[in-house]
């Protein structure tokens, strides 16, 4: 089988963020080491070598594909290692601990939808658990083949070779796109048409359209058109019982929306192979600046005023002062709101002025000179620095993890009237949990990634010095407390990172019981052998 | 039971549109009669008396409630007559034919959610089909208790006494509202808080929040926040197996959205008893005008340009020239686009200017003086006349039906690149069907009710002189051809009127087969006795 050497997509290095060969730069490394020393007193910065394939001993594959599927499949150790985890803190920590226990028995690289159908047929009959794999950037255990008992083996279904834009409709501004298409390839194929999906999650370079749809991905933009949910005209879901696909329509009121069952199903009901997606013209008008506040609560109220005014900024990101400092968007003396408008059609100056008025009502201060710089100006200064830090941050884990730093994030949402108390409770609970788990003082910072008229989506980052031998265990202790606090305070366990395996205990409580039973019934209908991403979303 | 005389909500007259006592005005009647004579040659305008309760002989109720529920129930003929049909053309025609065959055996008026639970418990055990009833304005057979065999009886569950706003959160701008609340009562209870749901379907005065959610109602506004779907923070669904309700959240990525199962379920999975709804501040800034085009296709392209520019007008309604004439928005010499912007926060003049530029690119012409009238000005002139005609039109059926006019509407959606051909095909098919069914020449007009970046929602109105003794039969012949044409051309069988019983044959074809099976599985889970609105959406 492996001798047939299937074609493979370009893929992330098996032990960390980025494609093979991509890493933190020497300058970034210097910066992170200085931070570790300054903030956590970590002096010992001896080089910890990155994991190598030959340091792992994988169990023998328990299953082999039939001859007809063998050319698509591999059980080569590097294929298996690369499909063992996503890219969360515990994923990286386990790789640095040279632990790849959940490695799949097989990896399959379908080159067509029929390949997917054939693989699911075989897997259904052979009781092989199938874990759909897009770009592999899950931070919630969504692609880890930890499937429980009752299976003959596990197969990671890598959609990476289904990477093409198949059809573009420039009139309706929509395109039919294969699910394995990663962000940059997707945009590159749309660019000649002057169109964009304009969906830029932090994982943009390493995540796929199918993954975005399956996990209800949130894009970079703060308001209005930012969730992938709203851009799906129709998605094609290959289930073990056949293909489910609705008509391509701009809107419909015919019964519950079939697409909303596929969106967020995280591979538990089937595999998304392609979708018709709504597109936009590329923005050309921009206005942006950053606003400083002396008080986090006042800044939050300014953000609320702006979003409730119906101004729909592209960015409206509140960073608490420590988050601003850590991400180079501020010096730590003020809470910062990054504000930006953009349009492919018309000037955004008036909206910007009105948003600044709202900010001024709550004591916000901004630099008129920066504002006067006009179109494109917001890419410089605080927000430009922030954007760069945002995209580079996931690389830092390969430095912080071997240093023994526990460094993770979680995200949620809550209505405005509960936000202030919610924020205080979550922060306090996470700080206490870090101290209890590690004996060290850690830090918790917060930003808003998305903002709605009825509430924000707060995103928390925590960091604490742990014990290198017990990092995953200590992380888990903190994660449980933080998640319990979210649940108790009425937030969601995930706003856009998805459920995966990590969030199932809290998702089970959050999900209405009867809806859980409906999902089980849906799975029994579409996946009677129960092979699709077992342990995720359903059950 | 009837002697107990349950409390009853105010309700529409059993044989037509409007509350008891409301009718077309003498002036409206004169206008309609003149139109019937002028356009359809109907000279015979002898008074046809409205149906009276004593003209109907209903079958004896087959079931009686237990003593505990008797005070909530009635089998009085007027209660049963009022819950026999919705308000579609065939509904009115059947009432004028003194045919009330589908009348429910019982009508129940719950005064609390516990009443609803108790009624479903009893109905489940007694095999009584339950048809949830909000305002009763369905035009698709959604509330008609025509449930097929296998039931001991039928019960219309009128939510009209659950009409209160229970809680208002002015910070997050949301309210918890009982499902039976009709539009005006809902807005009246929100008004003291300076807030509005801003959901104005044509049936606003006679339809309920629960009905809007159950049928995926579309509001008056043309773009962006207009579908009830997007304003549901969380809906509470009472099913025969218990209550399903998600947390109140501004957004979540935790699995498929549970609310999206309740939204559009049309009573087939349970009864929506209340919902937390997202609200808005009342608009105070307005700009609006109407634009004339010499060519329908060019007007459609102007509409597309405006919606794809991301200007999000409150109104962007293309009326073909005959539709404009019939609804007093034009003189029939030009196709008309009614364009309006509104905001609670900021001036809309710049958006208006940019939208007019787009319209000008396609030859649109408008009156600068009317525009200069400024805020509120768009309520006058063509669009004001149109709005009034729009709200009054459903009353005309009580005049046209006894005259023997078949007068109905259907609505759909399609992506832009298919629209021109789609429009031509649907119009031609409906015209041909009218001629074939009646031997007379009829008219088909079209407007856009809602517009998306990827396509419009065209709304067709047809009218033809039929045979008074065969109106429903002739209507059905036309309806079948028009619906087949929609399906063949790739449109949806309903954009916002819902599926009901009338659209089931086409919905079954439109709905992905596997999704139909998922709905069956969901129903088996939530409603194992299969009593909830049988024949609608599921099966």
PDB file of N, CA, C and O in Angstrom, chain A residues 219-223 226 315-318 386 390 411-412 447-451 456-459 495-496:
ATOM      1  N   UNK A 219     -14.624  34.372  10.642  1.00  0.00           N
ATOM      2  CA  UNK A 219     -13.559  35.063   9.933  1.00  0.00           C
ATOM      3  C   UNK A 219     -12.961  36.189  10.755  1.00  0.00           C
ATOM      4  O   UNK A 219     -13.368  36.440  11.888  1.00  0.00           O
ATOM      5  N   UNK A 220     -12.018  36.876  10.144  1.00  0.00           N
ATOM      6  CA  UNK A 220     -11.324  37.970  10.826  1.00  0.00           C
ATOM      7  C   UNK A 220     -12.249  39.132  11.138  1.00  0.00           C
ATOM      8  O   UNK A 220     -12.049  39.859  12.113  1.00  0.00           O
ATOM      9  N   UNK A 221     -13.265  39.344  10.315  1.00  0.00           N
ATOM     10  CA  UNK A 221     -14.076  40.556  10.454  1.00  0.00           C
ATOM     11  C   UNK A 221     -14.997  40.455  11.658  1.00  0.00           C
ATOM     12  O   UNK A 221     -15.434  39.385  12.049  1.00  0.00           O
ATOM     13  N   UNK A 222     -15.254  41.610  12.253  1.00  0.00           N
ATOM     14  CA  UNK A 222     -15.896  41.618  13.566  1.00  0.00           C
ATOM     15  C   UNK A 222     -17.408  41.578  13.509  1.00  0.00           C
ATOM     16  O   UNK A 222     -18.050  41.083  14.431  1.00  0.00           O
ATOM     17  N   UNK A 223     -17.989  42.127  12.449  1.00  0.00           N
ATOM     18  CA  UNK A 223     -19.449  42.229  12.413  1.00  0.00           C
ATOM     19  C   UNK A 223     -19.973  41.775  11.053  1.00  0.00           C
ATOM     20  O   UNK A 223     -19.239  41.664  10.088  1.00  0.00           O
ATOM     21  N   UNK A 226     -19.249  37.580   8.515  1.00  0.00           N
ATOM     22  CA  UNK A 226     -17.963  37.073   8.985  1.00  0.00           C
ATOM     23  C   UNK A 226     -18.023  35.577   9.232  1.00  0.00           C
ATOM     24  O   UNK A 226     -17.038  34.876   9.053  1.00  0.00           O
ATOM     25  N   UNK A 315     -13.794  45.758  11.314  1.00  0.00           N
ATOM     26  CA  UNK A 315     -13.086  45.395  12.537  1.00  0.00           C
ATOM     27  C   UNK A 315     -13.599  46.248  13.692  1.00  0.00           C
ATOM     28  O   UNK A 315     -13.869  47.448  13.519  1.00  0.00           O
ATOM     29  N   UNK A 316     -13.728  45.639  14.837  1.00  0.00           N
ATOM     30  CA  UNK A 316     -14.224  46.347  16.020  1.00  0.00           C
ATOM     31  C   UNK A 316     -13.755  45.499  17.188  1.00  0.00           C
ATOM     32  O   UNK A 316     -14.504  44.828  17.860  1.00  0.00           O
ATOM     33  N   UNK A 317     -12.459  45.508  17.364  1.00  0.00           N
ATOM     34  CA  UNK A 317     -11.819  44.527  18.209  1.00  0.00           C
ATOM     35  C   UNK A 317     -11.297  45.189  19.467  1.00  0.00           C
ATOM     36  O   UNK A 317     -10.355  45.968  19.414  1.00  0.00           O
ATOM     37  N   UNK A 318     -11.925  44.895  20.571  1.00  0.00           N
ATOM     38  CA  UNK A 318     -11.458  45.426  21.855  1.00  0.00           C
ATOM     39  C   UNK A 318     -10.375  44.514  22.416  1.00  0.00           C
ATOM     40  O   UNK A 318     -10.568  43.305  22.527  1.00  0.00           O
ATOM     41  N   UNK A 386      -0.849  44.577  15.331  1.00  0.00           N
ATOM     42  CA  UNK A 386      -1.685  43.548  15.929  1.00  0.00           C
ATOM     43  C   UNK A 386      -1.967  42.420  14.944  1.00  0.00           C
ATOM     44  O   UNK A 386      -1.870  41.243  15.256  1.00  0.00           O
ATOM     45  N   UNK A 390      -1.031  38.571  15.401  1.00  0.00           N
ATOM     46  CA  UNK A 390      -2.146  37.632  15.391  1.00  0.00           C
ATOM     47  C   UNK A 390      -1.838  36.428  14.501  1.00  0.00           C
ATOM     48  O   UNK A 390      -2.049  35.272  14.872  1.00  0.00           O
ATOM     49  N   UNK A 411     -12.585  30.670  23.716  1.00  0.00           N
ATOM     50  CA  UNK A 411     -13.455  31.734  23.235  1.00  0.00           C
ATOM     51  C   UNK A 411     -14.908  31.368  23.468  1.00  0.00           C
ATOM     52  O   UNK A 411     -15.272  30.205  23.529  1.00  0.00           O
ATOM     53  N   UNK A 412     -15.734  32.375  23.556  1.00  0.00           N
ATOM     54  CA  UNK A 412     -17.110  32.160  23.962  1.00  0.00           C
ATOM     55  C   UNK A 412     -17.953  33.322  23.457  1.00  0.00           C
ATOM     56  O   UNK A 412     -17.485  34.151  22.671  1.00  0.00           O
ATOM     57  N   UNK A 447      -9.818  39.657  24.559  1.00  0.00           N
ATOM     58  CA  UNK A 447     -10.181  40.544  23.463  1.00  0.00           C
ATOM     59  C   UNK A 447     -11.558  40.126  22.938  1.00  0.00           C
ATOM     60  O   UNK A 447     -12.043  39.047  23.263  1.00  0.00           O
ATOM     61  N   UNK A 448     -12.157  40.965  22.151  1.00  0.00           N
ATOM     62  CA  UNK A 448     -13.376  40.597  21.428  1.00  0.00           C
ATOM     63  C   UNK A 448     -12.973  40.238  20.005  1.00  0.00           C
ATOM     64  O   UNK A 448     -12.368  41.060  19.316  1.00  0.00           O
ATOM     65  N   UNK A 449     -13.337  39.051  19.564  1.00  0.00           N
ATOM     66  CA  UNK A 449     -13.052  38.701  18.170  1.00  0.00           C
ATOM     67  C   UNK A 449     -14.205  39.088  17.257  1.00  0.00           C
ATOM     68  O   UNK A 449     -13.997  39.440  16.101  1.00  0.00           O
ATOM     69  N   UNK A 450     -15.417  38.974  17.759  1.00  0.00           N
ATOM     70  CA  UNK A 450     -16.602  39.288  16.976  1.00  0.00           C
ATOM     71  C   UNK A 450     -17.567  40.035  17.887  1.00  0.00           C
ATOM     72  O   UNK A 450     -17.579  39.801  19.109  1.00  0.00           O
ATOM     73  N   UNK A 451     -18.359  40.879  17.301  1.00  0.00           N
ATOM     74  CA  UNK A 451     -19.295  41.668  18.092  1.00  0.00           C
ATOM     75  C   UNK A 451     -20.664  41.679  17.418  1.00  0.00           C
ATOM     76  O   UNK A 451     -20.759  41.898  16.214  1.00  0.00           O
ATOM     77  N   UNK A 456     -20.968  40.420  22.788  1.00  0.00           N
ATOM     78  CA  UNK A 456     -19.643  40.197  22.203  1.00  0.00           C
ATOM     79  C   UNK A 456     -19.246  38.717  22.244  1.00  0.00           C
ATOM     80  O   UNK A 456     -19.855  37.922  22.955  1.00  0.00           O
ATOM     81  N   UNK A 457     -18.214  38.401  21.476  1.00  0.00           N
ATOM     82  CA  UNK A 457     -17.572  37.095  21.553  1.00  0.00           C
ATOM     83  C   UNK A 457     -16.196  37.300  22.181  1.00  0.00           C
ATOM     84  O   UNK A 457     -15.245  37.633  21.487  1.00  0.00           O
ATOM     85  N   UNK A 458     -16.084  37.166  23.510  1.00  0.00           N
ATOM     86  CA  UNK A 458     -14.785  37.367  24.168  1.00  0.00           C
ATOM     87  C   UNK A 458     -13.863  36.166  23.941  1.00  0.00           C
ATOM     88  O   UNK A 458     -14.318  35.028  23.939  1.00  0.00           O
ATOM     89  N   UNK A 459     -12.609  36.482  23.767  1.00  0.00           N
ATOM     90  CA  UNK A 459     -11.587  35.474  23.470  1.00  0.00           C
ATOM     91  C   UNK A 459     -10.511  35.631  24.541  1.00  0.00           C
ATOM     92  O   UNK A 459      -9.927  36.706  24.678  1.00  0.00           O
ATOM     93  N   UNK A 495     -17.336  29.669  20.494  1.00  0.00           N
ATOM     94  CA  UNK A 495     -17.971  30.588  19.556  1.00  0.00           C
ATOM     95  C   UNK A 495     -17.561  30.311  18.115  1.00  0.00           C
ATOM     96  O   UNK A 495     -18.353  30.463  17.204  1.00  0.00           O
ATOM     97  N   UNK A 496     -16.318  29.882  17.897  1.00  0.00           N
ATOM     98  CA  UNK A 496     -15.905  29.585  16.522  1.00  0.00           C
ATOM     99  C   UNK A 496     -14.756  28.588  16.418  1.00  0.00           C
ATOM    100  O   UNK A 496     -14.303  28.293  15.317  1.00  0.00           O
TER     101      UNK A 496
END
